[in-house]
XYZ file of C-alpha atoms in Angstrom:
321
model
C 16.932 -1.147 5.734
C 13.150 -2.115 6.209
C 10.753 -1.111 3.546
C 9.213 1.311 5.340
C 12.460 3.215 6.168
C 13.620 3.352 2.568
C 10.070 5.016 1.660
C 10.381 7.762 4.150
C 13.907 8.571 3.422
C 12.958 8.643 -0.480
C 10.690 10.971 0.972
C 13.200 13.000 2.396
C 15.288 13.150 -1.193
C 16.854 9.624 -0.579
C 17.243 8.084 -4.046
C 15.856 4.422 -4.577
C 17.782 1.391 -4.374
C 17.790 -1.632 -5.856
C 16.463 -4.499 -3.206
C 19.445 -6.383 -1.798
C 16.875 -9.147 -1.330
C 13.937 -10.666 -3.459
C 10.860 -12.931 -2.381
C 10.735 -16.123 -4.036
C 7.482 -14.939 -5.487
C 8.921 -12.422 -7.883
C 11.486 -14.829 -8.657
C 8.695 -17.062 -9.893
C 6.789 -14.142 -11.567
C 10.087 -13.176 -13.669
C 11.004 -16.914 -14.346
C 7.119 -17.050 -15.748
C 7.153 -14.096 -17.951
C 10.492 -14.864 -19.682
C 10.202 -18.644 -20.134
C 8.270 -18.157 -23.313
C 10.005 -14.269 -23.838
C 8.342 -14.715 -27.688
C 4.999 -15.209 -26.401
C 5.602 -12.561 -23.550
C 6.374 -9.925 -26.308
C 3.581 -11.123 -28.389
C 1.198 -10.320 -25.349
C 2.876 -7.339 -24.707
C 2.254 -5.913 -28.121
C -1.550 -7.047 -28.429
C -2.240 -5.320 -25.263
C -0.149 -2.113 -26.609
C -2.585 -2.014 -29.440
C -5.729 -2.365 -28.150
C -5.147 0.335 -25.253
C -7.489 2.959 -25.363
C -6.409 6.109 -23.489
C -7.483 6.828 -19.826
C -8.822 9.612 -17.797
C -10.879 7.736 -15.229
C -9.139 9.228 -12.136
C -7.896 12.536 -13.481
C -11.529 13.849 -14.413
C -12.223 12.202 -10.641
C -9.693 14.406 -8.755
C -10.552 17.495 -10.863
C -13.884 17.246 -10.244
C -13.176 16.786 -6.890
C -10.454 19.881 -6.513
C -12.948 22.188 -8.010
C -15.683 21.075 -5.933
C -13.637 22.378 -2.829
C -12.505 25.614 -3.961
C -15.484 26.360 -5.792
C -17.006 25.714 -2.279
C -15.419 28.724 -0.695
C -16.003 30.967 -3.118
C -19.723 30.104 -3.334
C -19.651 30.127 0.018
C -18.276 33.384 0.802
C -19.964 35.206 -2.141
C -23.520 34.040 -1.424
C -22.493 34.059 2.300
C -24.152 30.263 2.875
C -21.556 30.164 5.430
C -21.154 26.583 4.595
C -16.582 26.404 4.223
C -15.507 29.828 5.366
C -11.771 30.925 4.960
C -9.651 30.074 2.761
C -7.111 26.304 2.204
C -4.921 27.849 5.266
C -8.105 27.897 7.775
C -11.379 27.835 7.204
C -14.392 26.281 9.297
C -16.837 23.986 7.677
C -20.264 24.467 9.159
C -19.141 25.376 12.113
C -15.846 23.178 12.762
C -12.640 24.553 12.518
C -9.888 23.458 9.738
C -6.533 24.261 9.906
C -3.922 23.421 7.462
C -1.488 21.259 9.152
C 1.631 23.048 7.463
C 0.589 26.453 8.479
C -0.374 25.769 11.756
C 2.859 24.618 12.484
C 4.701 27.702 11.298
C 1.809 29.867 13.560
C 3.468 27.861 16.286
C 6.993 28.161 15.576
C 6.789 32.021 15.223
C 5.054 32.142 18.654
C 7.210 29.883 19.468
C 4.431 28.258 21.924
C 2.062 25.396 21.183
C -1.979 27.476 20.720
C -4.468 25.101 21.583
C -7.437 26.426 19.657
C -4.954 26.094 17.013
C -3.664 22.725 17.735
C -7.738 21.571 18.332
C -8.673 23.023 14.722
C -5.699 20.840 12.863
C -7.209 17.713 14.490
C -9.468 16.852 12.368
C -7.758 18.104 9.331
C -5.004 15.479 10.725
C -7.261 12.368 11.142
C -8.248 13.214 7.431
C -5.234 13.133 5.796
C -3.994 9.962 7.875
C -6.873 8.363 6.545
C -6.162 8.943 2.709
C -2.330 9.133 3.242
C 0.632 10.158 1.098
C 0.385 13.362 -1.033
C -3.410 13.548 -1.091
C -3.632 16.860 -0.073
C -1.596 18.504 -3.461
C -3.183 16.692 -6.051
C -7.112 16.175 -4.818
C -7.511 19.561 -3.246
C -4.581 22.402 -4.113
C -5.527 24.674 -6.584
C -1.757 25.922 -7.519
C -1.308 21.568 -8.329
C -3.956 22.038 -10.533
C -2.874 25.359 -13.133
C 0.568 23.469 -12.776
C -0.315 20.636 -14.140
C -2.384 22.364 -16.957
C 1.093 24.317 -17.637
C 3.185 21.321 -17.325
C 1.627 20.171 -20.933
C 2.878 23.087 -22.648
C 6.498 22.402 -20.907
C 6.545 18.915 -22.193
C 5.316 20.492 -25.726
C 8.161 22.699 -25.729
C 10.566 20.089 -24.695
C 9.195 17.569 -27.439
C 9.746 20.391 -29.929
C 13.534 20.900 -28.243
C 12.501 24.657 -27.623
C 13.539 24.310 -23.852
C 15.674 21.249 -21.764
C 14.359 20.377 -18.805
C 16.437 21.210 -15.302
C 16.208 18.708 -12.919
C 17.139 19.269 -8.939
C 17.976 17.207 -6.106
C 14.700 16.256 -4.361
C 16.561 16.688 -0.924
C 16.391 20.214 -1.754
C 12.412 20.096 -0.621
C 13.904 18.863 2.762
C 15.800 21.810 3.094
C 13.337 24.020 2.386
C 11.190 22.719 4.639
C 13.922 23.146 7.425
C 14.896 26.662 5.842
C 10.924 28.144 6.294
C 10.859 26.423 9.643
C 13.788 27.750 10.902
C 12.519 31.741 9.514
C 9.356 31.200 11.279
C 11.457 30.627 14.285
C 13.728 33.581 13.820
C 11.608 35.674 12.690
C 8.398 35.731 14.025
C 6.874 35.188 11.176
C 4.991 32.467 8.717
C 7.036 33.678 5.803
C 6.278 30.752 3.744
C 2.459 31.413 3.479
C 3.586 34.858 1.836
C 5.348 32.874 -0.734
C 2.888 29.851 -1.072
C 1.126 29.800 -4.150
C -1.326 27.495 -2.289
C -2.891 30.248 -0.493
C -2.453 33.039 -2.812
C -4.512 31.242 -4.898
C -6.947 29.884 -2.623
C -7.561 33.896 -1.356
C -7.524 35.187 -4.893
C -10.074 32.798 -5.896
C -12.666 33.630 -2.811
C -11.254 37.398 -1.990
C -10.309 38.328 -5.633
C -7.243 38.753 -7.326
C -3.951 40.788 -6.163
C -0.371 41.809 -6.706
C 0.762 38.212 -4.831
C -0.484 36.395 -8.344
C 2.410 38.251 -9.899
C 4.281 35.486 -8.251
C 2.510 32.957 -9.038
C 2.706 33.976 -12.576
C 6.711 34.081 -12.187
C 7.010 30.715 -10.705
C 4.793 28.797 -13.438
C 6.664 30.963 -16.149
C 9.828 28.887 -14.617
C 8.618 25.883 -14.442
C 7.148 26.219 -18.355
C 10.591 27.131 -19.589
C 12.993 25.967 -17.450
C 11.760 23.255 -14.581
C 8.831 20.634 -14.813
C 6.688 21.518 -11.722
C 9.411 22.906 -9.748
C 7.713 24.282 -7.177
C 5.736 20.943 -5.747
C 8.893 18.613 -6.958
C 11.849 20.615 -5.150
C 10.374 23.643 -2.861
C 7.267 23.307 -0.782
C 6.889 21.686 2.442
C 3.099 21.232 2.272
C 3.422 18.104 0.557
C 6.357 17.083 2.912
C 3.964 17.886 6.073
C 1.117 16.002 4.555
C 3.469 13.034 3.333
C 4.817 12.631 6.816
C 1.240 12.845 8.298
C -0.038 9.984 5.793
C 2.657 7.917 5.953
C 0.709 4.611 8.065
C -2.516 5.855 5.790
C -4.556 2.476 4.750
C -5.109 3.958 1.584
C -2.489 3.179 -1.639
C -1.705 2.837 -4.995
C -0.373 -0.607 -4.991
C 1.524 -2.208 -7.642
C 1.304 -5.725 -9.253
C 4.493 -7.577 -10.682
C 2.658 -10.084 -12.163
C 0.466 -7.675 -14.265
C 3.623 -5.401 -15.271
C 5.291 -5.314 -18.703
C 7.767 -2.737 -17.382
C 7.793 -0.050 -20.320
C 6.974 2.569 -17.694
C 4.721 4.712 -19.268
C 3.313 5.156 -14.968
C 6.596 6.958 -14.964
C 6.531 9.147 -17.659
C 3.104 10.817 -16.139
C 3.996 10.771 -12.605
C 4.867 13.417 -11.153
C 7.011 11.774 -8.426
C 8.497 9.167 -10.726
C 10.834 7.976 -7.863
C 7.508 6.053 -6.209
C 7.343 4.019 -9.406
C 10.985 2.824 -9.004
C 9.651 -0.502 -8.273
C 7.981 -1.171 -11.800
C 11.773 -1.196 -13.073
C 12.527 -4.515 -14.315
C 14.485 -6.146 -10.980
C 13.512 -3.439 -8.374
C 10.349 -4.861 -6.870
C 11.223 -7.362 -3.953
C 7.966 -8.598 -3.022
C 5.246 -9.462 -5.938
C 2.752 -6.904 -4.259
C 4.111 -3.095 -3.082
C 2.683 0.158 -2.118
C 3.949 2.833 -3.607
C 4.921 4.447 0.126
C 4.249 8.259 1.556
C 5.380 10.524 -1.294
C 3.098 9.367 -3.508
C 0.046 11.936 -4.313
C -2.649 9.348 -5.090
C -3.208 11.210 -8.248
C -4.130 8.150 -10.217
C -1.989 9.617 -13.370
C -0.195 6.303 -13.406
C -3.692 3.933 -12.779
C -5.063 5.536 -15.936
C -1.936 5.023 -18.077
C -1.356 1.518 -16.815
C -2.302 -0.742 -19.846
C -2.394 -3.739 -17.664
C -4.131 -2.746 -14.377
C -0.446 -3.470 -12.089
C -1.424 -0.285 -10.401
C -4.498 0.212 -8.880
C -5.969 1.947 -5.579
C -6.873 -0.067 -2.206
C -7.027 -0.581 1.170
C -4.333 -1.946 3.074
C -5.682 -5.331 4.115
C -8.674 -5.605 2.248
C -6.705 -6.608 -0.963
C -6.213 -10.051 0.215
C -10.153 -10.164 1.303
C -11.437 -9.527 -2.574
């Protein structure tokens, strides 16, 4: 299976394997590391206490999430008629944006293709091509966002043994996605952008608050005391559209063997900790990876690296620096 299959079918729920082959660079790297394994721990605990806590790309993608959906509501409220709408459509001076997810369910409840509605998703299309992988939930949903605030008092509780954490099959996301398709179809209807806590919030935020937030109070009251970020790990299909979409993106967080101590604190903070599979001792085949199409380019695991073996770039370029 090429490399590129076994990302997308991660995607899909897949669970990671361990590389029936390895490059003769890793080999090397490993051999390196472990030939002087005192020294090598030595190293490993200098760096350990000299790391000084990181929130580089965090405070960079909240900035940048507020920014956007501060935008609408500015805009709409001072009517600058600068991004009209809402996350689901909106047009920004002048040019129309359609969310790729909800466009598609439009389509499959008409059950025809709309061209004004396939035109306004173009350029939201080229856009998330361009930055790839999950972009779209972590730099510009607001629901990501107050889930990830909440997800700190889940992991207190769970430190403090108050609640256990559930975990889910991540194919169950697949389904989901086929499931909401599939009632679009059937029934006419975009039921899943009733449901979405995406748009709720987005049209609370601009519009005002209604009854929908009740739901979105429910669903972050689950994932608080029963699931870590349920919704986004095991539920919606946004991120599933958008992953497929950014899946040949240039843009990646690629990982380093050479740099790695493999103590995988990029795991503990991701919130797709299958992408980081490959900073497990023995599961990186070649010395230099991407972290493939699920992966939300949050940059959660860049700031807690403590030796830079994850870092952002461009496909290509990397070799050119």
């Amino acid at each position: 299976m090429s490399r590129f299959t076994e990302l997308f079918m991660g995607m899909l729920g897949a669970a990671p394997k361990k590389p029936e082959k390895v490059s003769d660079g890793v080999r090397e790297i490993m051999r390196l590391k472990y030939l002087d394994k005192e020294g090598y721990i030595k190293e490993k605990l200098h760096i350990r206490s000299h790391q000084s806590t990181s929130h580089k790309w965090r405070n960079r993608r909240w900035a940048v999430l507020l920014a956007v959906n501060l935008l609408f509501v500015f805009s709409f409220w001072l009517d600058i008629q600068i991004l009209e709408g809402a996350l689901t459509a909106s047009r920004f001076v002048g040019f129309h944006l359609i969310d790729l997810n909800s466009a598609l369910h439009v389509m499959l409840a008409h059950k025809h293709i709309i061209v004004n509605l396939f035109i306004g998703t173009f350029t939201v299309f080229l856009i998330w091509v361009l930055l790839g992988g999950r972009s779209f939930c972590s730099w510009v949903c607001p629901y990501h966002l107050v889930a990830e605030l909440t997800e700190k008092l889940h992991l207190k509780l769970v430190e403090k043994k108050w609640v256990t954490d559930h975990e889910f099959h991540r194919g169950t996301r697949t389904v989901f996605w086929v499931l909401f398709a599939l009632l679009s179809i059937v029934t006419g209807y975009t039921i899943f952008e009733t449901l979405s806590p995406t748009g709720i919030l987005s049209r609370a935020l601009i519009y005002g608050p209604g009854l929908a937030l009740g739901w979105v109070f429910l669903l972050l009251l689950f994932e608080v005391f029963w699931s870590r970020r349920a919704w986004c790990r095991y539920v919606c299909p946004i991120g599933l559209t958008y992953g497929v979409v950014g899946t040949l993106s240039p843009l990646q967080v690629a990982y380093r063997v050479e740099h790695c101590f493999h103590e995988g604190d990029c795991r503990k903070v991701c919130l797709v900790p299958h992408v980081l599979d490959v900073t497990i001792k023995g599961r990186a085949s070649e010395d230099h990876m991407g972290l493939g199409p699920d992966c939300t380019r949050c940059g959660l695991c860049v700031d807690a690296c403590p030796t830079g073996a994850l870092r952002f770039e461009v496909k290509g370029l990397a070799k050119l620096l």
